[in-house]
PDB file of N, CA, C and O in Angstrom:
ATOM      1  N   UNK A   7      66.200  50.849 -62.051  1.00 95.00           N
ATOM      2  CA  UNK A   7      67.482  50.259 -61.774  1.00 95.00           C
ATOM      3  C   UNK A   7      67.315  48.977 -60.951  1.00 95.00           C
ATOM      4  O   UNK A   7      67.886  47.938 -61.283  1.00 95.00           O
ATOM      5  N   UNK A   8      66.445  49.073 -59.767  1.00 96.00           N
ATOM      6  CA  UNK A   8      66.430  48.060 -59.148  1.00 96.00           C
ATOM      7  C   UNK A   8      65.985  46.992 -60.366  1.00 96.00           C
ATOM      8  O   UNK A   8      66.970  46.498 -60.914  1.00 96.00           O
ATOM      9  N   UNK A   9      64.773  46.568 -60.864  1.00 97.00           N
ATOM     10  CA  UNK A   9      64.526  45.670 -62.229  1.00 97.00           C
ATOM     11  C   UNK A   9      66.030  45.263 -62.788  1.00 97.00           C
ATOM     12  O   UNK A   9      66.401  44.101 -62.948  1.00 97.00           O
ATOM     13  N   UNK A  10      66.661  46.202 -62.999  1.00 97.00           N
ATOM     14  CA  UNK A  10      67.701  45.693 -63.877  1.00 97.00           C
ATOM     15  C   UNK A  10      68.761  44.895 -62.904  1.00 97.00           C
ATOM     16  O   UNK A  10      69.119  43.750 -63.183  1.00 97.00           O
ATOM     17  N   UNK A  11      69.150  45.469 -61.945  1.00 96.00           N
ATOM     18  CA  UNK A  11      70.003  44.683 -60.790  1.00 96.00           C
ATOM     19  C   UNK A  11      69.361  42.877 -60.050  1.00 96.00           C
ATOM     20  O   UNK A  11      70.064  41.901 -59.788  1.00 96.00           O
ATOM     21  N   UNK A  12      67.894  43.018 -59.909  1.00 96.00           N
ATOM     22  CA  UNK A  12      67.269  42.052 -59.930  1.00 96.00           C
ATOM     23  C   UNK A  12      67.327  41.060 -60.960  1.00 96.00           C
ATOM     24  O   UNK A  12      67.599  39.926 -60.565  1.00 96.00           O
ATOM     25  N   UNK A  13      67.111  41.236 -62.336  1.00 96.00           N
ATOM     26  CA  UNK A  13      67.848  40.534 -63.372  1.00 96.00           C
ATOM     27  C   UNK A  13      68.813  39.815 -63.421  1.00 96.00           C
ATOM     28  O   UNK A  13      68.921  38.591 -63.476  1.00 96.00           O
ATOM     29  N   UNK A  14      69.928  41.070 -63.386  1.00 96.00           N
ATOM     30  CA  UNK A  14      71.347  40.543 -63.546  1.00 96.00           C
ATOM     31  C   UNK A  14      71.611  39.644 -61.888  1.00 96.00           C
ATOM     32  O   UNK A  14      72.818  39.439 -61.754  1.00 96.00           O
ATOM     33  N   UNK A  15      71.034  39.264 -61.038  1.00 95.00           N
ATOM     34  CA  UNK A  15      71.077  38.625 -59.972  1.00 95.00           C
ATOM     35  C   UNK A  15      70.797  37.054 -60.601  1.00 95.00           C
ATOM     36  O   UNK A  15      71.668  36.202 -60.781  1.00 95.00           O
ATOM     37  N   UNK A  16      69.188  36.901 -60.913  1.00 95.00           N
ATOM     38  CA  UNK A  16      68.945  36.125 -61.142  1.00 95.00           C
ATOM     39  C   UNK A  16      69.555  35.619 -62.093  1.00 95.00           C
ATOM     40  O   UNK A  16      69.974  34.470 -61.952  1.00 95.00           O
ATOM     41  N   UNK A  17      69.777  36.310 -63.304  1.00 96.00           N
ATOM     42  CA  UNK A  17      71.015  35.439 -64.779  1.00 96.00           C
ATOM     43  C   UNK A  17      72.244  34.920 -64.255  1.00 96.00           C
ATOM     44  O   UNK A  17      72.600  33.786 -64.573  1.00 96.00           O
ATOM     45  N   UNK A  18      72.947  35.652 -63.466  1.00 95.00           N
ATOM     46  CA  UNK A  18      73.772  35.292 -62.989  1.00 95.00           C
ATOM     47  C   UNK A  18      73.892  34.454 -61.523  1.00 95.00           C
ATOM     48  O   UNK A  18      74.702  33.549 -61.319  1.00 95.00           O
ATOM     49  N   UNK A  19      73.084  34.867 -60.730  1.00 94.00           N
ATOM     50  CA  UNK A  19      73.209  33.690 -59.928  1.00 94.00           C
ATOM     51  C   UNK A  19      71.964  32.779 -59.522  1.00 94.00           C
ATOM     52  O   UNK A  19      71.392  33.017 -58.459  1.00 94.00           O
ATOM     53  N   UNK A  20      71.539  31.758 -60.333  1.00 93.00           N
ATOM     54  CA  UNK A  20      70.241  31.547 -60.241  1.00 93.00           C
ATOM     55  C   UNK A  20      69.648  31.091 -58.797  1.00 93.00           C
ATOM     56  O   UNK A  20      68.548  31.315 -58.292  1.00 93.00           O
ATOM     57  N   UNK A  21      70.789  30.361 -58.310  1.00 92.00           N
ATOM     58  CA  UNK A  21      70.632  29.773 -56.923  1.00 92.00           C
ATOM     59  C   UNK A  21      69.743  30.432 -55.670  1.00 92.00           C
ATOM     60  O   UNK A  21      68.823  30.068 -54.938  1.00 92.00           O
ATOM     61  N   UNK A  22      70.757  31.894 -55.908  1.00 93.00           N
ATOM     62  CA  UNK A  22      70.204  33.265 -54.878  1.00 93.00           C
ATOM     63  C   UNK A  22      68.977  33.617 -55.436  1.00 93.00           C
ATOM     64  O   UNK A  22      68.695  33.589 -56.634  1.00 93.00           O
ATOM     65  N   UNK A  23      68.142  34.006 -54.355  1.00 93.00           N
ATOM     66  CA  UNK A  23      66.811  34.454 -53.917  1.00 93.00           C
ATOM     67  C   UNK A  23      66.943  36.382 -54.002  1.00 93.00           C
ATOM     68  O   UNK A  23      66.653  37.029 -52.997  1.00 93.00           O
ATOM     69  N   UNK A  24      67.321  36.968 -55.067  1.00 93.00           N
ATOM     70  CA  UNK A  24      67.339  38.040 -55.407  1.00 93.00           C
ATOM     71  C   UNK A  24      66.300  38.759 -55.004  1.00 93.00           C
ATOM     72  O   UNK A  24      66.378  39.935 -55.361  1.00 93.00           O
ATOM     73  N   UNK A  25      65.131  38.417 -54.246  1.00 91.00           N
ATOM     74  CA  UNK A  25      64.048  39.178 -53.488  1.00 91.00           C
ATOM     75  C   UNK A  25      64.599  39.083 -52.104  1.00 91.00           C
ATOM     76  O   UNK A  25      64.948  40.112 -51.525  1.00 91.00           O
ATOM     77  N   UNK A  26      64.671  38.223 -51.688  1.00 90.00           N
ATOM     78  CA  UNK A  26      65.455  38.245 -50.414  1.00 90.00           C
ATOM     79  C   UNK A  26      65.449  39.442 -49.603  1.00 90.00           C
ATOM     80  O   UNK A  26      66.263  40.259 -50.032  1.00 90.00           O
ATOM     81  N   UNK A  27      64.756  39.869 -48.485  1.00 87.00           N
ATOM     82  CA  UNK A  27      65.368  41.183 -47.900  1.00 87.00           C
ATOM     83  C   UNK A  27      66.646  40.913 -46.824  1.00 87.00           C
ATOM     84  O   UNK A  27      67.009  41.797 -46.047  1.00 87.00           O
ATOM     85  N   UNK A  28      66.958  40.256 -46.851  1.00 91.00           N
ATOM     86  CA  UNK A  28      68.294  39.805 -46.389  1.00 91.00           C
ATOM     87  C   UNK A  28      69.280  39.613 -47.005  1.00 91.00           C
ATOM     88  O   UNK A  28      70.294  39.340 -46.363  1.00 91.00           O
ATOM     89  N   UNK A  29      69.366  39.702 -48.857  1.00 91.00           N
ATOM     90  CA  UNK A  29      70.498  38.943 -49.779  1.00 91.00           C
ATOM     91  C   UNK A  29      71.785  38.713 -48.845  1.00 91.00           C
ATOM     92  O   UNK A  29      72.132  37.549 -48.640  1.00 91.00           O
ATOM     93  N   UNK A  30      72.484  39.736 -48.288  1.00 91.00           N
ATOM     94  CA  UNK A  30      73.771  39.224 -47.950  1.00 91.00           C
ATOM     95  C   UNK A  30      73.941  37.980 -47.215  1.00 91.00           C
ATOM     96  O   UNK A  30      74.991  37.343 -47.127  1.00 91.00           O
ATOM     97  N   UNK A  31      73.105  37.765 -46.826  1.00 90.00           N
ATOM     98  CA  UNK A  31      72.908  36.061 -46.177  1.00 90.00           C
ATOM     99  C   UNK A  31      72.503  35.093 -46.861  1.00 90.00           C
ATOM    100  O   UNK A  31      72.499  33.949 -46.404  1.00 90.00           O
ATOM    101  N   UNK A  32      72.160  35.340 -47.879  1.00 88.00           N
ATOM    102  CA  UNK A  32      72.037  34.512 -49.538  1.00 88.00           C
ATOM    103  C   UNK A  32      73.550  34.466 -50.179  1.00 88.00           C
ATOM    104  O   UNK A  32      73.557  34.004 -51.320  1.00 88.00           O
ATOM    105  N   UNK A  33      74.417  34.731 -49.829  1.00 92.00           N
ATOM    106  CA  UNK A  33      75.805  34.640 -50.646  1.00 92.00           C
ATOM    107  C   UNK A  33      76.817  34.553 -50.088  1.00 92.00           C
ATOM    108  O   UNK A  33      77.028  34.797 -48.900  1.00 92.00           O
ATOM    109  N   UNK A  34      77.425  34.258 -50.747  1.00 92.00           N
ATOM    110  CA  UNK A  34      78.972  33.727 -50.101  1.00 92.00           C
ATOM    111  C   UNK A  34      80.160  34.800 -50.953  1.00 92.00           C
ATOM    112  O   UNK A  34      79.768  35.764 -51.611  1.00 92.00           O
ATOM    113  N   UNK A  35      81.520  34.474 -50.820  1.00 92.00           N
ATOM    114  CA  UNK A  35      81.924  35.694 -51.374  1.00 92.00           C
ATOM    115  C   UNK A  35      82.203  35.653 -52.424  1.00 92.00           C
ATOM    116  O   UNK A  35      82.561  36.710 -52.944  1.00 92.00           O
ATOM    117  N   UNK A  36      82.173  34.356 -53.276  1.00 94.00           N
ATOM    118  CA  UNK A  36      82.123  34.370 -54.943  1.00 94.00           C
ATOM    119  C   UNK A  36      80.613  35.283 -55.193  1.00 94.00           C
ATOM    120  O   UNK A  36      80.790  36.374 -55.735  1.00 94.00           O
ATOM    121  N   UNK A  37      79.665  35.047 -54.965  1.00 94.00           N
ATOM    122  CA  UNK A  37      78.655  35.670 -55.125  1.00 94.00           C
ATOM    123  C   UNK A  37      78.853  37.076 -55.061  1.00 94.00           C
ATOM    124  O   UNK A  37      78.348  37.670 -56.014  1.00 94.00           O
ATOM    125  N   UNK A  38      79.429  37.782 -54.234  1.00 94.00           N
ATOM    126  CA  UNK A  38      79.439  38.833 -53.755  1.00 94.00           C
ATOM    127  C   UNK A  38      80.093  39.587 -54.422  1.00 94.00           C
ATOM    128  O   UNK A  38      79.721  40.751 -54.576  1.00 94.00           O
ATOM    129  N   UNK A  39      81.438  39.024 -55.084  1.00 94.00           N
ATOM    130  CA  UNK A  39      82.560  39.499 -55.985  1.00 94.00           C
ATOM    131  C   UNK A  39      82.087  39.328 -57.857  1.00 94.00           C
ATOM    132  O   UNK A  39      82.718  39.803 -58.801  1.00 94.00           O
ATOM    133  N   UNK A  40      80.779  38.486 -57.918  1.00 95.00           N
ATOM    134  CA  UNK A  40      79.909  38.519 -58.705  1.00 95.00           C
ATOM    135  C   UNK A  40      79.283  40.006 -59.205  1.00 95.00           C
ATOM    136  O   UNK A  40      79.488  40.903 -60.023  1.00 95.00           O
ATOM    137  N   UNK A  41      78.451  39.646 -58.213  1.00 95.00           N
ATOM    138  CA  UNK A  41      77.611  40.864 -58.102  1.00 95.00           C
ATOM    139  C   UNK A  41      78.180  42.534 -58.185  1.00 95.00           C
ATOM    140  O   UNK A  41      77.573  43.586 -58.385  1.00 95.00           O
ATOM    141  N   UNK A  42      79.659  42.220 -57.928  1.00 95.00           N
ATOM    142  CA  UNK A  42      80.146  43.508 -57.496  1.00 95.00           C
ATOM    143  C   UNK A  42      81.040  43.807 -58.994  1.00 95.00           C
ATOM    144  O   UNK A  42      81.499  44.890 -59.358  1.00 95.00           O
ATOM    145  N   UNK A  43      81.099  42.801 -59.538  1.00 95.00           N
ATOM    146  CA  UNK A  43      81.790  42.728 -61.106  1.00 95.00           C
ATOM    147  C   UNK A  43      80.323  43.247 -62.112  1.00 95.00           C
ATOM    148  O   UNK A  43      80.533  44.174 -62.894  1.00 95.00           O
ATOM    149  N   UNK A  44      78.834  42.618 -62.067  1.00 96.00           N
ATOM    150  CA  UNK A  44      77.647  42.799 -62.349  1.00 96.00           C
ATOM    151  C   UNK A  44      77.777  44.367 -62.946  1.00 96.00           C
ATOM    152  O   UNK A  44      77.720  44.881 -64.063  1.00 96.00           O
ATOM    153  N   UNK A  45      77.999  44.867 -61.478  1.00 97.00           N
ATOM    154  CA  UNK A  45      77.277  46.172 -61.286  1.00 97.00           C
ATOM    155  C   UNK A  45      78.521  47.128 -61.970  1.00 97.00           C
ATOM    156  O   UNK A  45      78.153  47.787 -62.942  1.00 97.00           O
ATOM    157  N   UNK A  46      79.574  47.234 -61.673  1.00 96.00           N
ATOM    158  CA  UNK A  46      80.816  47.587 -62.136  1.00 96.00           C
ATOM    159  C   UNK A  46      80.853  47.597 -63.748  1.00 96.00           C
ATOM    160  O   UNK A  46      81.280  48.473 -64.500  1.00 96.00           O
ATOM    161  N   UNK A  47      80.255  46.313 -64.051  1.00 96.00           N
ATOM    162  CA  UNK A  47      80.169  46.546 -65.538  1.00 96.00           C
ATOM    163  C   UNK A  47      79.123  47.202 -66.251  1.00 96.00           C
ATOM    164  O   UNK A  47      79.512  47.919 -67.172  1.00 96.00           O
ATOM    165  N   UNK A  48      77.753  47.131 -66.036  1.00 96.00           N
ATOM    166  CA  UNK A  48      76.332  47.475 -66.314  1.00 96.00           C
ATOM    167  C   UNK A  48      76.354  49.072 -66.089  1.00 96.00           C
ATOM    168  O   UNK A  48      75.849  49.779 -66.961  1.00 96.00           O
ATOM    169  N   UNK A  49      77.035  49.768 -64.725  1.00 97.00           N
ATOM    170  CA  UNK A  49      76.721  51.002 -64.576  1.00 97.00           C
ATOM    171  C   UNK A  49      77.987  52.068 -64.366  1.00 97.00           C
ATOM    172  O   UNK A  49      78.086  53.237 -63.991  1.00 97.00           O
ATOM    173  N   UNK A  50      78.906  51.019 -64.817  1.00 96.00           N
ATOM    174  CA  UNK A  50      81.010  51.579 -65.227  1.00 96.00           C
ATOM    175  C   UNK A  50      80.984  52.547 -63.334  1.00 96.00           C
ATOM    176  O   UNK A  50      81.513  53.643 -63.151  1.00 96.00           O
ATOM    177  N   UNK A  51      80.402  51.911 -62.471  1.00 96.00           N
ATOM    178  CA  UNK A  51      81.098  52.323 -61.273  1.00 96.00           C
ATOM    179  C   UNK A  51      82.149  51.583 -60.482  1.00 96.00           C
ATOM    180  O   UNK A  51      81.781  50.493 -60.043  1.00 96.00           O
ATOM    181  N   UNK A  52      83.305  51.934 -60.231  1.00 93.00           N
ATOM    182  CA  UNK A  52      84.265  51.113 -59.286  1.00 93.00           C
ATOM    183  C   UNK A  52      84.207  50.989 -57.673  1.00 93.00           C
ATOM    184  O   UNK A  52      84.525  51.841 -56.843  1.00 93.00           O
ATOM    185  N   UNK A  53      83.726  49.720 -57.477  1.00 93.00           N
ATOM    186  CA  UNK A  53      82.934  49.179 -56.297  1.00 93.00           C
ATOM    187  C   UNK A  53      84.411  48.415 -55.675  1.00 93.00           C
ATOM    188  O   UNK A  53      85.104  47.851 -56.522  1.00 93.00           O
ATOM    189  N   UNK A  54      84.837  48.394 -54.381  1.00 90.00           N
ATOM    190  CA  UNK A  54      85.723  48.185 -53.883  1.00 90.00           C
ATOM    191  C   UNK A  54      85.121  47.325 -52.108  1.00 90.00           C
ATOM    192  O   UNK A  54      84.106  47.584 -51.461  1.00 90.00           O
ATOM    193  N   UNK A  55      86.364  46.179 -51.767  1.00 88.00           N
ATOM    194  CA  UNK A  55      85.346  45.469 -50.729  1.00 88.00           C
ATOM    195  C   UNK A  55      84.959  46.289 -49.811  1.00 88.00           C
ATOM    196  O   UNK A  55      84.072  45.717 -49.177  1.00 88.00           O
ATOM    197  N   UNK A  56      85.159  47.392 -49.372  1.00 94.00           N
ATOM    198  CA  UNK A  56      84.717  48.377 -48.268  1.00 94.00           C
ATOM    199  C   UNK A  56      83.292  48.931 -48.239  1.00 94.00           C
ATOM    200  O   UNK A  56      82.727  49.534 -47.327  1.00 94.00           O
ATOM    201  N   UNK A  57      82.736  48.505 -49.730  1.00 95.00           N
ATOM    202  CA  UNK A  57      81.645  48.698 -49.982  1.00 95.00           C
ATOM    203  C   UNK A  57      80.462  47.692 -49.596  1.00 95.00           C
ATOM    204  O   UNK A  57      79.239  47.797 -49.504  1.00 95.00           O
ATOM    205  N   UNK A  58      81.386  46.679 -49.415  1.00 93.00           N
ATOM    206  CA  UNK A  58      80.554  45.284 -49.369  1.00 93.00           C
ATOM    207  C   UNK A  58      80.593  45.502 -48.045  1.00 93.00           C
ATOM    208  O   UNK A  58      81.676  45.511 -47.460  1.00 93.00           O
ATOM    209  N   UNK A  59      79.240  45.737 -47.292  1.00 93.00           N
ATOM    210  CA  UNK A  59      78.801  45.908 -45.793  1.00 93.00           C
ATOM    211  C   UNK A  59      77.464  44.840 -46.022  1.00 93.00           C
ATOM    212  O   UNK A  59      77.304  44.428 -47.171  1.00 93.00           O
ATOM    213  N   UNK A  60      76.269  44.272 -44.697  1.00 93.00           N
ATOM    214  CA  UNK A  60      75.084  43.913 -44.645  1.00 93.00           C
ATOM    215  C   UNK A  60      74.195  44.804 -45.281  1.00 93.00           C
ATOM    216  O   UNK A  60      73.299  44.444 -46.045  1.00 93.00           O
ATOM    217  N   UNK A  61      74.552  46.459 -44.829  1.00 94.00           N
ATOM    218  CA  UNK A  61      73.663  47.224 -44.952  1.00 94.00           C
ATOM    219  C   UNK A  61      73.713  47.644 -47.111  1.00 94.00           C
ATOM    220  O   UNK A  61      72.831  47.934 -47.920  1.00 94.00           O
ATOM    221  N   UNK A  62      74.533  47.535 -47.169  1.00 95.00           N
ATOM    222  CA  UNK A  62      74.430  47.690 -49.166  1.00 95.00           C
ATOM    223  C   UNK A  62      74.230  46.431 -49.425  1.00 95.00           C
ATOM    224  O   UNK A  62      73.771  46.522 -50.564  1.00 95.00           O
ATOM    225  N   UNK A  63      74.249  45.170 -49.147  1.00 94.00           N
ATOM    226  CA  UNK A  63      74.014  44.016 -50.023  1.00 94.00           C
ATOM    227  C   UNK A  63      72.586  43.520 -49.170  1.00 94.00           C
ATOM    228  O   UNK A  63      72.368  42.311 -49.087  1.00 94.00           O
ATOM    229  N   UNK A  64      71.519  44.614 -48.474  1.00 95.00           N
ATOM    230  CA  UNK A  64      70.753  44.039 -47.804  1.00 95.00           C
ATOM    231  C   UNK A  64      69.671  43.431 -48.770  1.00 95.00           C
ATOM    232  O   UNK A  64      68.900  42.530 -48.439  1.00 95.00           O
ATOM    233  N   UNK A  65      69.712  44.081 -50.100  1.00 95.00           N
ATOM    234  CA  UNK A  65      68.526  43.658 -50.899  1.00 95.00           C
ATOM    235  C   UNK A  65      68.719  43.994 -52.171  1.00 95.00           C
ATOM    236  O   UNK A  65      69.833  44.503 -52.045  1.00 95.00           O
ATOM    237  N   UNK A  66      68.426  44.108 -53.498  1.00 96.00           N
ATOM    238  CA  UNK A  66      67.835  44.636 -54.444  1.00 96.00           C
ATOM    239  C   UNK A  66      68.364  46.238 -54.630  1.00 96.00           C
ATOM    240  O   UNK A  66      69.336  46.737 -55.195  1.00 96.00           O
ATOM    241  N   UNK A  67      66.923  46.927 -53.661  1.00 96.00           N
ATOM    242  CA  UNK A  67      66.974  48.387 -53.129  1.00 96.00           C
ATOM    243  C   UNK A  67      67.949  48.759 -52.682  1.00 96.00           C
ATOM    244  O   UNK A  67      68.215  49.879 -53.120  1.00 96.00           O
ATOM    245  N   UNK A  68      68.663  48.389 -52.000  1.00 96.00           N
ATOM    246  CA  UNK A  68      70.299  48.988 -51.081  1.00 96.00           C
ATOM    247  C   UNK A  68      71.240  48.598 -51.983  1.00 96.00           C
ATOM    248  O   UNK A  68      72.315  49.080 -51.627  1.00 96.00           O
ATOM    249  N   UNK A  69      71.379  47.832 -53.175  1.00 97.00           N
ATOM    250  CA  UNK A  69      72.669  47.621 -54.040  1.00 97.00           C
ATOM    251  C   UNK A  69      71.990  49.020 -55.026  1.00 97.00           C
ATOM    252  O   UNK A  69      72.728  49.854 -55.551  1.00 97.00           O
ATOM    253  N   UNK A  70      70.798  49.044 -55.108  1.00 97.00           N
ATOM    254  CA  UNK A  70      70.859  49.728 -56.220  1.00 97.00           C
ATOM    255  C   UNK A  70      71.153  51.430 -55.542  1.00 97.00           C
ATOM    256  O   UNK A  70      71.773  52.179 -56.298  1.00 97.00           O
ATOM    257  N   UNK A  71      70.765  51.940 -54.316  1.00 97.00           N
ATOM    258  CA  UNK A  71      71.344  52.996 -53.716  1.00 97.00           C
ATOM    259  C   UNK A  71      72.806  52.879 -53.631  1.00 97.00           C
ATOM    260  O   UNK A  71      73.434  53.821 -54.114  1.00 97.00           O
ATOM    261  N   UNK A  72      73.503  51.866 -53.089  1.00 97.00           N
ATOM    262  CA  UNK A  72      74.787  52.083 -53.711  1.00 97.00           C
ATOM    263  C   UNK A  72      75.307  52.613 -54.983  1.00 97.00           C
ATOM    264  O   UNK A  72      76.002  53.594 -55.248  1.00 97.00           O
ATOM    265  N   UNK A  73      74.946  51.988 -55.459  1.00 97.00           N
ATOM    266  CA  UNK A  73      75.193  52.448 -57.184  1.00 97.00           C
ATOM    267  C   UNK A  73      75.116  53.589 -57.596  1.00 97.00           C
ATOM    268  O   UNK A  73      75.982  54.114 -58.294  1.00 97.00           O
ATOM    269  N   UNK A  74      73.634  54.360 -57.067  1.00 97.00           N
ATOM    270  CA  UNK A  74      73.229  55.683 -57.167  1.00 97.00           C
ATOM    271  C   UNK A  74      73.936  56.923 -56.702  1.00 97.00           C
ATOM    272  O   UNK A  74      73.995  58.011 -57.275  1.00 97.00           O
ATOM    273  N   UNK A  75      74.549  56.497 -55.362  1.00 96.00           N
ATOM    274  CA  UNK A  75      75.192  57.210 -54.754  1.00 96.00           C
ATOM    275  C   UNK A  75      76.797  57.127 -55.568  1.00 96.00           C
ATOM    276  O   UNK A  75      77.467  58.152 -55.694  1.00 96.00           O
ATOM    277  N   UNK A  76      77.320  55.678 -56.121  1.00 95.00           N
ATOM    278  CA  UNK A  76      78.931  56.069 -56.344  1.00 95.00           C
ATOM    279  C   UNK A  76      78.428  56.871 -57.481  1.00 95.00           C
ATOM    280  O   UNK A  76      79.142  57.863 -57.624  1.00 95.00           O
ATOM    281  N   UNK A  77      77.240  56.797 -58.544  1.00 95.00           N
ATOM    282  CA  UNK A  77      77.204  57.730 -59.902  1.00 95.00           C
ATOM    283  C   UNK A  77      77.116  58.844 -59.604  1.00 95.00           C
ATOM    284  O   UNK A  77      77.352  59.522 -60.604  1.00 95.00           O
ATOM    285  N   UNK A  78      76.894  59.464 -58.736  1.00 90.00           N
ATOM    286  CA  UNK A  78      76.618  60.732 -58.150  1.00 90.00           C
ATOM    287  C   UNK A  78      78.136  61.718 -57.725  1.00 90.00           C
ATOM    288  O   UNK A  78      78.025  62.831 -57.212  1.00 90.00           O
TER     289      UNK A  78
END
């Protein structure tokens, strides 16, 4: 999953540094509302801004535990 979230980072936002262990400091909130449309579509989970913390957009790994956890 992470591979695939890393992907869809880079296709979509080429600018951002999708390795980043910091991403949320790589984006602004178009980015963010990006990413959160990305994932929403790729893995049909409904991601809402309460979700959008430092600690889930810290990287790669923490969007993709998000994810894991709303499929769950």
């Amino acid at each position: 999953m992470e591979e695939e979230i890393k992907k869809m980072i880079e296709d979509g936002l080429p600018l951002v540094d999708a390795e980043s262990e910091f991403l949320f400091g790589e984006l602004d909130s178009l980015g963010i509302a990006e990413i959160m449309m990305m994932l929403g579509d790729k893995y049909g989970v409904q991601l809402d801004y309460s979700d959008v913390t430092p600690k889930n957009f810290k990287s790669v790994k923490t969007l993709a535990t998000m994810v894991r956890a709303k499929l769950s």
